[in-house]
Coordinates of C-alpha atoms in Angstrom, one line a residue:
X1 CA 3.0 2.1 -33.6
X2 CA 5.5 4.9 -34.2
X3 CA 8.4 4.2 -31.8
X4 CA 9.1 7.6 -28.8
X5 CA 11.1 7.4 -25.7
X6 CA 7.8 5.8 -24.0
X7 CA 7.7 2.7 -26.1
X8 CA 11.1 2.1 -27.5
X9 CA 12.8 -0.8 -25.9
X10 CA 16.8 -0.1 -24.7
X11 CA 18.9 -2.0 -27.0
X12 CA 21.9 -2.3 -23.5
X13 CA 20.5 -4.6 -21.3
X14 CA 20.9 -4.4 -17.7
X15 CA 21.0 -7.6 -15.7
X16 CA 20.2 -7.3 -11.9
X17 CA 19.8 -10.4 -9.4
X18 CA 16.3 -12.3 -8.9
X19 CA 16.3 -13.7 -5.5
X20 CA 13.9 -16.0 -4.5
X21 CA 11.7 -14.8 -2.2
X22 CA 9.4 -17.1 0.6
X23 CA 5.9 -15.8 -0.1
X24 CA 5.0 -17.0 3.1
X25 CA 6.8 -14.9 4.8
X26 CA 6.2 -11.3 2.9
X27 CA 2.1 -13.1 3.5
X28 CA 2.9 -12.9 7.1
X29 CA 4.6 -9.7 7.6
X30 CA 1.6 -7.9 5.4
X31 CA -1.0 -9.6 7.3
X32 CA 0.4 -9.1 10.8
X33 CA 0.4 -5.4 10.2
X34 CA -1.9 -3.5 12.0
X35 CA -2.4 -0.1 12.9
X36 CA -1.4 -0.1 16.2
X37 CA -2.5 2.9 18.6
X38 CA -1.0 1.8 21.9
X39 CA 2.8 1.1 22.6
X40 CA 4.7 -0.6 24.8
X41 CA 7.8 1.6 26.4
X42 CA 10.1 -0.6 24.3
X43 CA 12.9 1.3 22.0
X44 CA 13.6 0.2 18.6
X45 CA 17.4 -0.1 17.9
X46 CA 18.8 3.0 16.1
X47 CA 20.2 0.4 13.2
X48 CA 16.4 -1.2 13.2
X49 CA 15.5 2.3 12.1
X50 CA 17.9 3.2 9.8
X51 CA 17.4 0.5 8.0
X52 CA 13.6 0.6 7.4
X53 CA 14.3 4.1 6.5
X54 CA 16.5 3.0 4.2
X55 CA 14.1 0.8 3.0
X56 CA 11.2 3.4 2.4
X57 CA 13.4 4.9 -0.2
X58 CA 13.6 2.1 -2.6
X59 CA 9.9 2.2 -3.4
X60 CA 8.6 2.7 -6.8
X61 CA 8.6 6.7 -8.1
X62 CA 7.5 8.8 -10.6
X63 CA 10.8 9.0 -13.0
X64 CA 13.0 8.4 -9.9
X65 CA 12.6 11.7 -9.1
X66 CA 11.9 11.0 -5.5
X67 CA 10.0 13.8 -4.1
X68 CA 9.8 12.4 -0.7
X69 CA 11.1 13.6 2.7
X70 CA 10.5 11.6 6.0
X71 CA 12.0 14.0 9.8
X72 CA 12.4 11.1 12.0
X73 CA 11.7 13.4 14.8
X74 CA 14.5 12.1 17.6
X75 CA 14.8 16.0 19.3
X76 CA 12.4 15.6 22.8
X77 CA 10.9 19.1 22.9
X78 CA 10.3 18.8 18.7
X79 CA 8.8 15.5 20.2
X80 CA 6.4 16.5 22.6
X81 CA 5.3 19.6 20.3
X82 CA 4.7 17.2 17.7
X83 CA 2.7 14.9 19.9
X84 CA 0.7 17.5 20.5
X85 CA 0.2 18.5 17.0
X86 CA -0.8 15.2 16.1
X87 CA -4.1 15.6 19.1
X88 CA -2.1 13.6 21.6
X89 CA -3.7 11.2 20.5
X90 CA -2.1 7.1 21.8
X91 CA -0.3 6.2 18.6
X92 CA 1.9 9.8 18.8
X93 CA 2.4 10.0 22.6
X94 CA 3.3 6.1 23.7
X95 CA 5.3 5.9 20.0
X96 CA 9.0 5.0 20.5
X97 CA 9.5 7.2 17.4
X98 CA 7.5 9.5 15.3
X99 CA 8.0 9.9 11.5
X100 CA 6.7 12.5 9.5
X101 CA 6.5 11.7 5.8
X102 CA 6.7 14.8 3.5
X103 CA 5.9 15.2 -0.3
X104 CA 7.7 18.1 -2.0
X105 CA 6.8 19.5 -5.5
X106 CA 9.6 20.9 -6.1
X107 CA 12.3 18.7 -5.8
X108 CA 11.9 17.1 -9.1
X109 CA 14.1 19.7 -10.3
X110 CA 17.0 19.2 -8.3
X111 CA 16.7 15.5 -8.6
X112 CA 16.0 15.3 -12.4
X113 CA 19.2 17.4 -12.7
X114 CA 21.0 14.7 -10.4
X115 CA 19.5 12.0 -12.5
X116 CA 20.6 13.6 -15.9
X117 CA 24.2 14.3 -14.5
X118 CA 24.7 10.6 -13.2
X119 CA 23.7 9.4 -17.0
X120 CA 25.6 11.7 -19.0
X121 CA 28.3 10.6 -17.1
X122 CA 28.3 7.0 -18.1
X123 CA 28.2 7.6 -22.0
X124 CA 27.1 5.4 -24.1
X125 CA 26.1 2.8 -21.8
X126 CA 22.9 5.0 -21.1
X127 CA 20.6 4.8 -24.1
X128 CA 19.9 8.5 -25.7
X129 CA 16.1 7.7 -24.9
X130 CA 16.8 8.1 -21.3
X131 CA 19.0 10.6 -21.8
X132 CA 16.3 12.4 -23.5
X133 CA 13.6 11.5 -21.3
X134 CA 15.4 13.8 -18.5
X135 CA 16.2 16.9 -20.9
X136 CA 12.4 17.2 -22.5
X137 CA 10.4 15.0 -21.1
X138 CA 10.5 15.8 -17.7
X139 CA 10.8 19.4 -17.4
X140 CA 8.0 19.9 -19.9
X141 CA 5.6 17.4 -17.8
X142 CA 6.3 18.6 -14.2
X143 CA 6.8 22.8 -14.9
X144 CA 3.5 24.7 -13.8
X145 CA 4.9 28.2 -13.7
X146 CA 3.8 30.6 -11.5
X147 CA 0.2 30.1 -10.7
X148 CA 0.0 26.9 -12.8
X149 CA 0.4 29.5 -15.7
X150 CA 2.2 26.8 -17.6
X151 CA -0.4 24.2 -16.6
X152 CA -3.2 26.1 -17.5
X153 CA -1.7 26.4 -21.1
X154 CA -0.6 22.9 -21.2
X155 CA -4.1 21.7 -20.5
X156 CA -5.7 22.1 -24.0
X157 CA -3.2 21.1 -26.2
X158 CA -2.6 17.9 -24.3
X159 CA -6.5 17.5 -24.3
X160 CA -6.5 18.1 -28.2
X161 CA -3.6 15.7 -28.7
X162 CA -5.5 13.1 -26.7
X163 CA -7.9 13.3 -29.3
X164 CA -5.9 11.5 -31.7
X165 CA -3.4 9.3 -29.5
X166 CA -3.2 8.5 -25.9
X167 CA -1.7 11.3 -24.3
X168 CA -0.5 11.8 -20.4
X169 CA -3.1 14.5 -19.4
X170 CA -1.5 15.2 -15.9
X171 CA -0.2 16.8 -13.8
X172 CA -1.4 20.7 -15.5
X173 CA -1.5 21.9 -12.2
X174 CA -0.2 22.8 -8.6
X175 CA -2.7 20.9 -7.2
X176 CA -1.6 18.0 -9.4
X177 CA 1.6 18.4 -8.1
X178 CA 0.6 17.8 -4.5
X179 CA -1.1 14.5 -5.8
X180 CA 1.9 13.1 -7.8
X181 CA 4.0 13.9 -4.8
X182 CA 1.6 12.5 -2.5
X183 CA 0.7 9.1 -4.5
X184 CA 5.1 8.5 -4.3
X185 CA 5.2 9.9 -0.6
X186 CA 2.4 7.6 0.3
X187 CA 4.4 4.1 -1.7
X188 CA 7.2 4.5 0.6
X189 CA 5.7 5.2 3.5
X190 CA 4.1 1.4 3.5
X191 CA 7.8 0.4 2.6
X192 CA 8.5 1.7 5.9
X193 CA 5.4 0.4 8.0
X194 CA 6.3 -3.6 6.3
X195 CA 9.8 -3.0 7.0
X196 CA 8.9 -2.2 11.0
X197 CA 7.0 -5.1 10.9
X198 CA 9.3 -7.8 9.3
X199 CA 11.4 -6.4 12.6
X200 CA 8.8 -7.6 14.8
X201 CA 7.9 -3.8 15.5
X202 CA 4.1 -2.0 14.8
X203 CA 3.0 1.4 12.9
X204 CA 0.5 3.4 13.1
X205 CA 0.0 5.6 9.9
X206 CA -1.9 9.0 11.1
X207 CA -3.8 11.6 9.2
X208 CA -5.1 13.2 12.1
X209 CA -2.9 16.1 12.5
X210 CA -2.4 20.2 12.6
X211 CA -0.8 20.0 8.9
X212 CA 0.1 24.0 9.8
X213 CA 2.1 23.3 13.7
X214 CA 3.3 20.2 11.8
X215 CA 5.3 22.5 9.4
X216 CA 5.8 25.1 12.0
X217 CA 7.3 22.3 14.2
X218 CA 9.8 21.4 11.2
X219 CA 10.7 24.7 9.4
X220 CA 8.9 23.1 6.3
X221 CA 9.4 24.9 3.3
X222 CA 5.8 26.1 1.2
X223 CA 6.2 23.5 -1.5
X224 CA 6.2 20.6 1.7
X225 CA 2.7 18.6 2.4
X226 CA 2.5 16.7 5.1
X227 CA 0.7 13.2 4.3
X228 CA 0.9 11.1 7.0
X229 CA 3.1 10.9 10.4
X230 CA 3.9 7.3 11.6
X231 CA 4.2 6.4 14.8
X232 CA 6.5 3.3 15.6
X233 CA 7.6 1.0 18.5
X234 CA 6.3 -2.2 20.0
X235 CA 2.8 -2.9 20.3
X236 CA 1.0 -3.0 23.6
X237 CA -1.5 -5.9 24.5
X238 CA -4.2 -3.3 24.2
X239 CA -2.1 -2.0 21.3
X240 CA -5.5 -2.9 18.2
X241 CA -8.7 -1.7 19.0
X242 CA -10.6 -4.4 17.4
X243 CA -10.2 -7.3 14.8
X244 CA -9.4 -6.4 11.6
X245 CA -12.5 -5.3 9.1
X246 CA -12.1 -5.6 5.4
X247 CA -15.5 -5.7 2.9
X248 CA -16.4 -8.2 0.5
X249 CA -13.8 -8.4 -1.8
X250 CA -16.0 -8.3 -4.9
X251 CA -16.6 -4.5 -3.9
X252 CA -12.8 -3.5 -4.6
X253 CA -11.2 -6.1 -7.1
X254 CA -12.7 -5.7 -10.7
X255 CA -11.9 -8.2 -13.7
X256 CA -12.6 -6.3 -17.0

């Protein structure tokens, strides 16, 4: 196999800390979360907050670009407009707070620029691969041009390449875009729902929304899709509207 910055191995290792983690306890937090549509009139601490924020933004992401924004929405009229945005429904209007999770497209470009600057400026502890991987690699994978332009043309000759070697196909669009944003948006936004809940707090992730008074509400720019807002606080006693429901396991988890 012909070595490329995908497959070559850095010759400067990087050592980090393993801590030893109680798997009983991540097993409880995951399966004590619920998506809880009723609140209590309990607060959650401002430092709670911060830190599950915090949190959120050490999930995994495409090329640590990061194109992820989440409005913890803390002004009372931006509040009650958003409440009402989001159909007034119970897990907005009892929430003790209301996050709105945000992918944006276009950020890669100010954060692969970040990214390359923070290498360059360690020398040659950063392998060139990476260093490369920033100044080609990215820019030619996430640039669509106006229209997709770029995409469009992109399309076939990644499709003729695939013919002969495996070949990344996507994204060759805008629409793409929006996915790749979304899939990264949508990774830390369950960092932030297991984080509430490892604080003894409850989440509610919501799709049903006005995406368009959303943005209006929040002076989003164009490139800004709204995936999800998260309500947050402590849950009611008639906080879950049922028992959980998952199917038969054998309908989701394939061994090939």
């Amino acid at each position: 196999m012909s070595k490329n910055i995908f497959n070559t191995i850095p010759t400067k290792n990087y050592e980090e800390a393993n801590p030893k983690i109680n798997p009983e306890e991540f097993k409880k937090v995951v399966t004590s979360r619920r998506s809880v549509r009723v609140f209590t009139n309990t607060s959650i601490p401002e430092n709670i907050m911060n830190e599950c924020l915090d949190l959120a933004l050490l999930a995994p992401n495409s090329s640590n670009l990061q194109p992820w924004e989440f409005y913890w929405v803390r002004s009372k009229d931006k509040k009650q407009e958003l409440v009402k945005a989001c159909l007034s429904q119970p897990a907005a209007s009892t929430a003790a707070e209301l996050i709105v999770c945000v992918a944006r497209t276009n950020t890669w470009k100010q954060n692969a620029k970040k990214m390359l600057n923070l290498l360059e400026s360690q020398g040659d502890k950063v392998p060139k691969t990476a260093i490369d991987y920033y100044k080609k690699i990215v820019p030619l994978a996430y640039t669509q041009g106006f229209l997709s332009i770029i995409g469009t043309i992109k399309k076939p000759i990644l499709y003729i390449r695939g013919l002969k070697t495996p070949t990344p196909r996507n994204p060759v669009s805008n629409s793409d875009m929006v996915l790749w944003a979304t899939k990264t948006c949508a990774l830390a936004a369950e960092n932030l729902m297991l984080a509430l809940r490892a604080h003894s707090f409850d989440s509610c992730p919501m799709e049903g929304f006005d995406a368009q008074r959303v943005q209006k509400i929040l002076n989003l720019p164009k490139d800004a899709y709204v995936v999800m807002v998260i309500g947050a606080g402590e849950k009611a006693p008639n906080g879950v509207y049922g028992p959980r429901i998952r199917f038969e396991r054998s309908s989701f988890i394939k061994e090939v």
